[in-house]
PDB file of C-alpha atoms and ligand atoms in Angstrom:
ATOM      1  CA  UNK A   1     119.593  19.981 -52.842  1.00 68.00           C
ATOM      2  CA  UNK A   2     122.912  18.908 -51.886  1.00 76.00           C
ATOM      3  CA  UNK A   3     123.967  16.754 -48.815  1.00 91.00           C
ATOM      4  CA  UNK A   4     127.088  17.438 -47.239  1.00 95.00           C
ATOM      5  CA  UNK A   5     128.911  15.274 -44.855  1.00 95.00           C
ATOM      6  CA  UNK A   6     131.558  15.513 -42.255  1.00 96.00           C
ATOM      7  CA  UNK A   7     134.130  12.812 -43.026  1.00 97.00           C
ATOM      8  CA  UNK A   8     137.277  12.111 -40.651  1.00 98.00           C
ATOM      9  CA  UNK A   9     140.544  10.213 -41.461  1.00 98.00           C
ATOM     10  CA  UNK A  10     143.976   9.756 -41.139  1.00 98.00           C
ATOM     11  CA  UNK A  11     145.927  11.006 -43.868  1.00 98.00           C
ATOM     12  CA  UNK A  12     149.422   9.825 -43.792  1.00 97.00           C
ATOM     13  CA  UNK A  13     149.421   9.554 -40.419  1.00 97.00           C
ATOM     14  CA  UNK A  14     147.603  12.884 -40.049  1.00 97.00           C
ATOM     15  CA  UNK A  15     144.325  13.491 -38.567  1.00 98.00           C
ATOM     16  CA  UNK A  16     141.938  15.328 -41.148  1.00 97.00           C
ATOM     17  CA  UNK A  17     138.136  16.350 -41.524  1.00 97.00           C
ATOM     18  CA  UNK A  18     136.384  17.543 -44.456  1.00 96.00           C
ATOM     19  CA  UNK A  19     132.721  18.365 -45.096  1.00 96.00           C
ATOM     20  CA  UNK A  20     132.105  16.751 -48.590  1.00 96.00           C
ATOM     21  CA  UNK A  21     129.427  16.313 -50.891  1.00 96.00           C
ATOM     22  CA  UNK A  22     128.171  12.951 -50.442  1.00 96.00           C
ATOM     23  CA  UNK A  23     128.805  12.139 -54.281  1.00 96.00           C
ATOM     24  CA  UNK A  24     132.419  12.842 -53.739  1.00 97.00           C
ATOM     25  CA  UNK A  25     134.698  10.111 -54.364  1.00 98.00           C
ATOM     26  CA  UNK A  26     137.922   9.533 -52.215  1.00 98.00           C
ATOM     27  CA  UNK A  27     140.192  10.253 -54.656  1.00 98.00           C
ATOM     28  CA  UNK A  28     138.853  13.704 -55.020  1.00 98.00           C
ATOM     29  CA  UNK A  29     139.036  14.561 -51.290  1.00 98.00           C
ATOM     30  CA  UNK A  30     142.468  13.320 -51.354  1.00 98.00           C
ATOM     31  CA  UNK A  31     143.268  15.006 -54.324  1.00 97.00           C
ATOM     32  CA  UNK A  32     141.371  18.715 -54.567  1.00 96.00           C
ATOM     33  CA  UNK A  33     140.484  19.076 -50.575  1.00 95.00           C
ATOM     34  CA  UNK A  34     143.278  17.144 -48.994  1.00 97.00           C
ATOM     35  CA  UNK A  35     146.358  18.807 -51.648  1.00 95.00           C
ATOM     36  CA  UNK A  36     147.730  14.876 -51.665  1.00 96.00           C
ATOM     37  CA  UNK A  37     148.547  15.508 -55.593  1.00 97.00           C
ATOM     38  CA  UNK A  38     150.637  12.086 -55.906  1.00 97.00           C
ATOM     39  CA  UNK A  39     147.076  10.205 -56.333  1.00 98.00           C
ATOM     40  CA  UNK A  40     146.557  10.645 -59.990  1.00 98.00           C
ATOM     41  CA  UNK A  41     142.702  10.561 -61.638  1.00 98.00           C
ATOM     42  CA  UNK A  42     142.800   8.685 -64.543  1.00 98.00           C
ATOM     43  CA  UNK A  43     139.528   6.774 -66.054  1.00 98.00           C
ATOM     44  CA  UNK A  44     136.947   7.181 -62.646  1.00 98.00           C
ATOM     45  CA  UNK A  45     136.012   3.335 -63.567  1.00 98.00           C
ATOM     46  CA  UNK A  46     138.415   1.402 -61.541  1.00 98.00           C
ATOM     47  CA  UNK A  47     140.581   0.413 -65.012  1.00 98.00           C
ATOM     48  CA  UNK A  48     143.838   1.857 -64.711  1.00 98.00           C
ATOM     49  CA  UNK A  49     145.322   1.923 -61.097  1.00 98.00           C
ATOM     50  CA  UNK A  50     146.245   4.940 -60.794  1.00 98.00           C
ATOM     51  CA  UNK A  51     144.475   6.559 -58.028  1.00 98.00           C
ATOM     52  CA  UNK A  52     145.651   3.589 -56.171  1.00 98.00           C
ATOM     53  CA  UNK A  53     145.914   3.713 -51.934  1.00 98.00           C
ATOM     54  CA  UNK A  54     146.059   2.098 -49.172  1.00 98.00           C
ATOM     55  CA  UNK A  55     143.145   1.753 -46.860  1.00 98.00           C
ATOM     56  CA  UNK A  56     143.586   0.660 -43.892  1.00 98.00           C
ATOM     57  CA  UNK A  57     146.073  -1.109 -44.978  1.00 97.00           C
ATOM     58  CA  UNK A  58     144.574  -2.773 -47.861  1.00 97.00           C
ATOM     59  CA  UNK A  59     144.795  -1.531 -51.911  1.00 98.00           C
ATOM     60  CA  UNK A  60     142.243  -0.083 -52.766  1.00 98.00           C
ATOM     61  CA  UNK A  61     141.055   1.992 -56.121  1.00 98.00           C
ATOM     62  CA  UNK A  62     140.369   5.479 -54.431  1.00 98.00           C
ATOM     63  CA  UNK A  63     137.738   6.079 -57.683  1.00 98.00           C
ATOM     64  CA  UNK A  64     135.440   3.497 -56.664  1.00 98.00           C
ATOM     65  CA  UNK A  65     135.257   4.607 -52.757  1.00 98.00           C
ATOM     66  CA  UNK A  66     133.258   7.343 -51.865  1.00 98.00           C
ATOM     67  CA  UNK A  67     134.259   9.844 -49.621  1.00 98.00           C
ATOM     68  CA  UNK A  68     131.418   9.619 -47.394  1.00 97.00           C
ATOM     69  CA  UNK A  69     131.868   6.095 -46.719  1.00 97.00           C
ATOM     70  CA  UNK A  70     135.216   7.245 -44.889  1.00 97.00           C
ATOM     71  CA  UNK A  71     134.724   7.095 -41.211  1.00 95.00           C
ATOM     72  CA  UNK A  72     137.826   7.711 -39.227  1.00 96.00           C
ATOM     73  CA  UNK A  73     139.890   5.527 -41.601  1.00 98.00           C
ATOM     74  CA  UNK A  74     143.545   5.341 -42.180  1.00 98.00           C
ATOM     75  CA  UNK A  75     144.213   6.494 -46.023  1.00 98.00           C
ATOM     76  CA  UNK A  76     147.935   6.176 -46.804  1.00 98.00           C
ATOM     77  CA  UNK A  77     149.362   7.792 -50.405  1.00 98.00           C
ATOM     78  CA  UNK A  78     152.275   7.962 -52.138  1.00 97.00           C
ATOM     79  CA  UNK A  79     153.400  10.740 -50.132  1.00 97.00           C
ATOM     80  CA  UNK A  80     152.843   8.742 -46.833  1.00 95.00           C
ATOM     81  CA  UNK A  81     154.446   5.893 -47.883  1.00 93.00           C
ATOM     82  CA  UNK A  82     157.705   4.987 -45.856  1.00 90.00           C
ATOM     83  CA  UNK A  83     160.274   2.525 -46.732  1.00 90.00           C
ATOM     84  CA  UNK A  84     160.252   3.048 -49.957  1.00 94.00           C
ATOM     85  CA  UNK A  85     163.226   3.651 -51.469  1.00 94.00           C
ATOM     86  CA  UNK A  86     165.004   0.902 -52.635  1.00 95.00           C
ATOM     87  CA  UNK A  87     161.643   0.295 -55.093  1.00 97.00           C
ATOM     88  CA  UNK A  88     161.937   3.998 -55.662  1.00 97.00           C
ATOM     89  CA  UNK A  89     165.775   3.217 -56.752  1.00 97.00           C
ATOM     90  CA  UNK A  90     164.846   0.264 -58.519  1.00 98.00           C
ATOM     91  CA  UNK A  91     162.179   1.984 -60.819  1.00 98.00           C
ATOM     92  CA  UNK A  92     165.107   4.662 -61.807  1.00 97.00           C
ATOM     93  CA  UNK A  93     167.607   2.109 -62.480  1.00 97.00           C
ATOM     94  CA  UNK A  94     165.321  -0.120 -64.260  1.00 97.00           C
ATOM     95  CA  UNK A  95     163.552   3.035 -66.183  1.00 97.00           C
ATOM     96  CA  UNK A  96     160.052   1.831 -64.414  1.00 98.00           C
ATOM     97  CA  UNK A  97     158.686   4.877 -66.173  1.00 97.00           C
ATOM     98  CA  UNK A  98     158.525   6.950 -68.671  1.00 97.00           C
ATOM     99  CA  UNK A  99     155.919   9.762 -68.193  1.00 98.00           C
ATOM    100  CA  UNK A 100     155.173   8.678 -64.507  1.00 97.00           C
ATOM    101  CA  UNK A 101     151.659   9.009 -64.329  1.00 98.00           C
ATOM    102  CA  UNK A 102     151.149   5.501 -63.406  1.00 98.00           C
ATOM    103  CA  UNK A 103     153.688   5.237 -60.787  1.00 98.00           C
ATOM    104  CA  UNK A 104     152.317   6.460 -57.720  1.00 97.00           C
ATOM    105  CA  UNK A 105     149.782   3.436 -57.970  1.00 98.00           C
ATOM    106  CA  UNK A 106     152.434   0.823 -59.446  1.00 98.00           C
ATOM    107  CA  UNK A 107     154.598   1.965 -55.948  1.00 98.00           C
ATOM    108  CA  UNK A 108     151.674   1.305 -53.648  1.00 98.00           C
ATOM    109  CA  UNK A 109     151.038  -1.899 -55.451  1.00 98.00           C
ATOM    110  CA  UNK A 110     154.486  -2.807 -55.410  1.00 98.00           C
ATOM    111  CA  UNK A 111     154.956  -1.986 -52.113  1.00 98.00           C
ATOM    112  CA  UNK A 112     152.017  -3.985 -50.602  1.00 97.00           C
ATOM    113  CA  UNK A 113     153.626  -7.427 -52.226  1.00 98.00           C
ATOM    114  CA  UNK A 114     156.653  -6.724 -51.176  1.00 97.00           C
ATOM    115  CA  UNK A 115     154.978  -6.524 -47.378  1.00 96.00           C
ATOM    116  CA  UNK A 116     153.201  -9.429 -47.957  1.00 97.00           C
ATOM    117  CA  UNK A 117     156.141 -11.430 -49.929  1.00 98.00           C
ATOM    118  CA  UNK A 118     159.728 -10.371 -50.207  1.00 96.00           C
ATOM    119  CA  UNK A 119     160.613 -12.720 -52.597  1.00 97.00           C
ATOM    120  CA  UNK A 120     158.013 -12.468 -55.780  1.00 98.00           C
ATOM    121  CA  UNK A 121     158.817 -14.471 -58.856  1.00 97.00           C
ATOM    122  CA  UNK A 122     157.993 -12.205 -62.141  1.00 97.00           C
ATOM    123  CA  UNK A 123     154.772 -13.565 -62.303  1.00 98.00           C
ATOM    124  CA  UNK A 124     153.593 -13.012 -58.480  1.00 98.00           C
ATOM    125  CA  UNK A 125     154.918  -8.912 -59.720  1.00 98.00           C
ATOM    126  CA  UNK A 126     152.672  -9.316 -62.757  1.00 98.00           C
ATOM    127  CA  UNK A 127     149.517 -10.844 -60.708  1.00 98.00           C
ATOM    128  CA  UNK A 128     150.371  -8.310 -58.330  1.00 98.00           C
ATOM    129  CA  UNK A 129     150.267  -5.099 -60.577  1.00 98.00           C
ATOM    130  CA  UNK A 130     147.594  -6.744 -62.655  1.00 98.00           C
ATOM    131  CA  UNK A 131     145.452  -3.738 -62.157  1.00 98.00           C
ATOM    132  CA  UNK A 132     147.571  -1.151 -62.764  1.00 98.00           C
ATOM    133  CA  UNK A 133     147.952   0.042 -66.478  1.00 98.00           C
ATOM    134  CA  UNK A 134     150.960   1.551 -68.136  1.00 98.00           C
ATOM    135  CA  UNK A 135     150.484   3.277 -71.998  1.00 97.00           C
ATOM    136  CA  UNK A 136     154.516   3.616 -72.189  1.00 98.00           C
ATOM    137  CA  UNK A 137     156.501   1.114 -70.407  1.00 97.00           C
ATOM    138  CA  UNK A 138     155.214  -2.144 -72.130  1.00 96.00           C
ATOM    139  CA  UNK A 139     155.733  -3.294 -68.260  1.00 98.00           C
ATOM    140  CA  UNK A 140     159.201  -5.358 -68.306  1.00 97.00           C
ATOM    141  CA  UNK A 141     160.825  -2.802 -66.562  1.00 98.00           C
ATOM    142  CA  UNK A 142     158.357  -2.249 -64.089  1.00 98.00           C
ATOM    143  CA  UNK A 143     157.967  -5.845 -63.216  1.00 98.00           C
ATOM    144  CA  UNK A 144     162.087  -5.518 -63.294  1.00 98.00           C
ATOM    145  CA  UNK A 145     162.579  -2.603 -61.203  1.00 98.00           C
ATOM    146  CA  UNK A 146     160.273  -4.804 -58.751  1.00 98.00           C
ATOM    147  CA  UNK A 147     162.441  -7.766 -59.004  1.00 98.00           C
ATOM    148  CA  UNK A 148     165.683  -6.068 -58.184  1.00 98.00           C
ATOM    149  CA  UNK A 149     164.176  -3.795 -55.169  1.00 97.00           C
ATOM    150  CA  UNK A 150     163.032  -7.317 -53.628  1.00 97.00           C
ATOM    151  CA  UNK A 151     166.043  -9.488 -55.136  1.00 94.00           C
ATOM    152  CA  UNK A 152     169.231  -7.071 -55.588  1.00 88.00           C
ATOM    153  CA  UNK A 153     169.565  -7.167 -59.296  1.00 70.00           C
ATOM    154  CA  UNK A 154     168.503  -8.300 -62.933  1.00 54.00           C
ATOM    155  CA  UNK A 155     170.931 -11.816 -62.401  1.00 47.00           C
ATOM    156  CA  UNK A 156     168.106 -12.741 -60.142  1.00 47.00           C
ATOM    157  CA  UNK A 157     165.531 -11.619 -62.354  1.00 46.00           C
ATOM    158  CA  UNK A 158     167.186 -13.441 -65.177  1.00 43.00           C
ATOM    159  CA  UNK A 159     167.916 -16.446 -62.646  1.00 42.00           C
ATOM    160  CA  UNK A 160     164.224 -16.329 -61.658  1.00 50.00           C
ATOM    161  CA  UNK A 161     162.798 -16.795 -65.313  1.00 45.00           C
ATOM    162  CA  UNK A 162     164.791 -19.817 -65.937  1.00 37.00           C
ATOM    163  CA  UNK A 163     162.910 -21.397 -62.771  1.00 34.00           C
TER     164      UNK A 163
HETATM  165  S1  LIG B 201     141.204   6.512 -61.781  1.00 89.36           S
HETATM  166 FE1  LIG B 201     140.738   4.917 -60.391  1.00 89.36          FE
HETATM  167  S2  LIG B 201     141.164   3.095 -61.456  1.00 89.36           S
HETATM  168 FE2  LIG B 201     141.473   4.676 -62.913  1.00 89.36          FE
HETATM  169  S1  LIG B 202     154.987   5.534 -67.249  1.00 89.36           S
HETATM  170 FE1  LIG B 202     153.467   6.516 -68.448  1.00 89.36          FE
HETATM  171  S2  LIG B 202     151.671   5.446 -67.954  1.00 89.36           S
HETATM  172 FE2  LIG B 202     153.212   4.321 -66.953  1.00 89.36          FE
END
């Protein structure tokens, strides 16, 4: 038989409910009940990154939570994500992607470093989007585009490498 459960949260600032099967995983109900589309579904194992969120204010892998455990949480997604756009400009004028399906979770990763550190060297961006996969970029330009949203340009990305 299957066991349904009311589960309440704040999407994007948005109070929701949803009764979900209790197998469902979070990035489902964000996904197929909660039309938030920018979360992508890519292995379901916690590899790749990119059903990447924030919850509560903290990254989190949206594959390995399950919807049930939600209890009047605050889930925030690409869509929700303010203050933004200089990364957003930086990915475009570094090409920080090719077929985009990574991005949504390499902009939430991004995004929580930059809150946490303004200044990251290349390898703080690396550590920091360690768990986020990329199958076209080779990931120079995404660690780039990161650089110049924190630091202005590629001089200080170049000026960074040397030390
Ligand atoms: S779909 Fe969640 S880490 Fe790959
Ligand atoms: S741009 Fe295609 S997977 Fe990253």
């Amino acid at each position: 038989m299957k066991r349904t459960i009311e589960v309440r949260l704040t999407l994007n600032g948005e109070p929701r409910s949803e009764r979900v099967d209790s197998r469902l995983l979070l990035v489902e109900l964000i996904r197929d009940a909660l039309d938030a589309k920018g979360t992508r579904i890519g292995c379901l194992t916690g590899d790749c990154g990119a059903c990447t969120v924030l919850l509560d204010g903290e990254v989190r892998k949206s594959c390995l939570v399950l919807a049930a455990s939600i209890s009047g949480n605050d889930v925030r997604t690409i869509e929700g994500l303010s203050g933004i756009e200089a990364l957003q400009e930086a990915f475009i004028a570094e090409n920080g992607f090719q077929c985009g399906f990574c991005t949504s979770g390499m902009l939430i990763a991004a995004a929580d470093l930059l809150r946490h550190n303004s200044s990251p060297s290349h390898e703080e961006i690396r550590h920091a989007i360690s768990g986020n996969l990329c199958r076209c970029t080779g990931y120079e330009s995404i660690v780039n585009a990161i650089h110049r949203a924190a630091h202005g340009d590629k001089t200080c990305a170049a000026a960074d490498d040397l030390g």
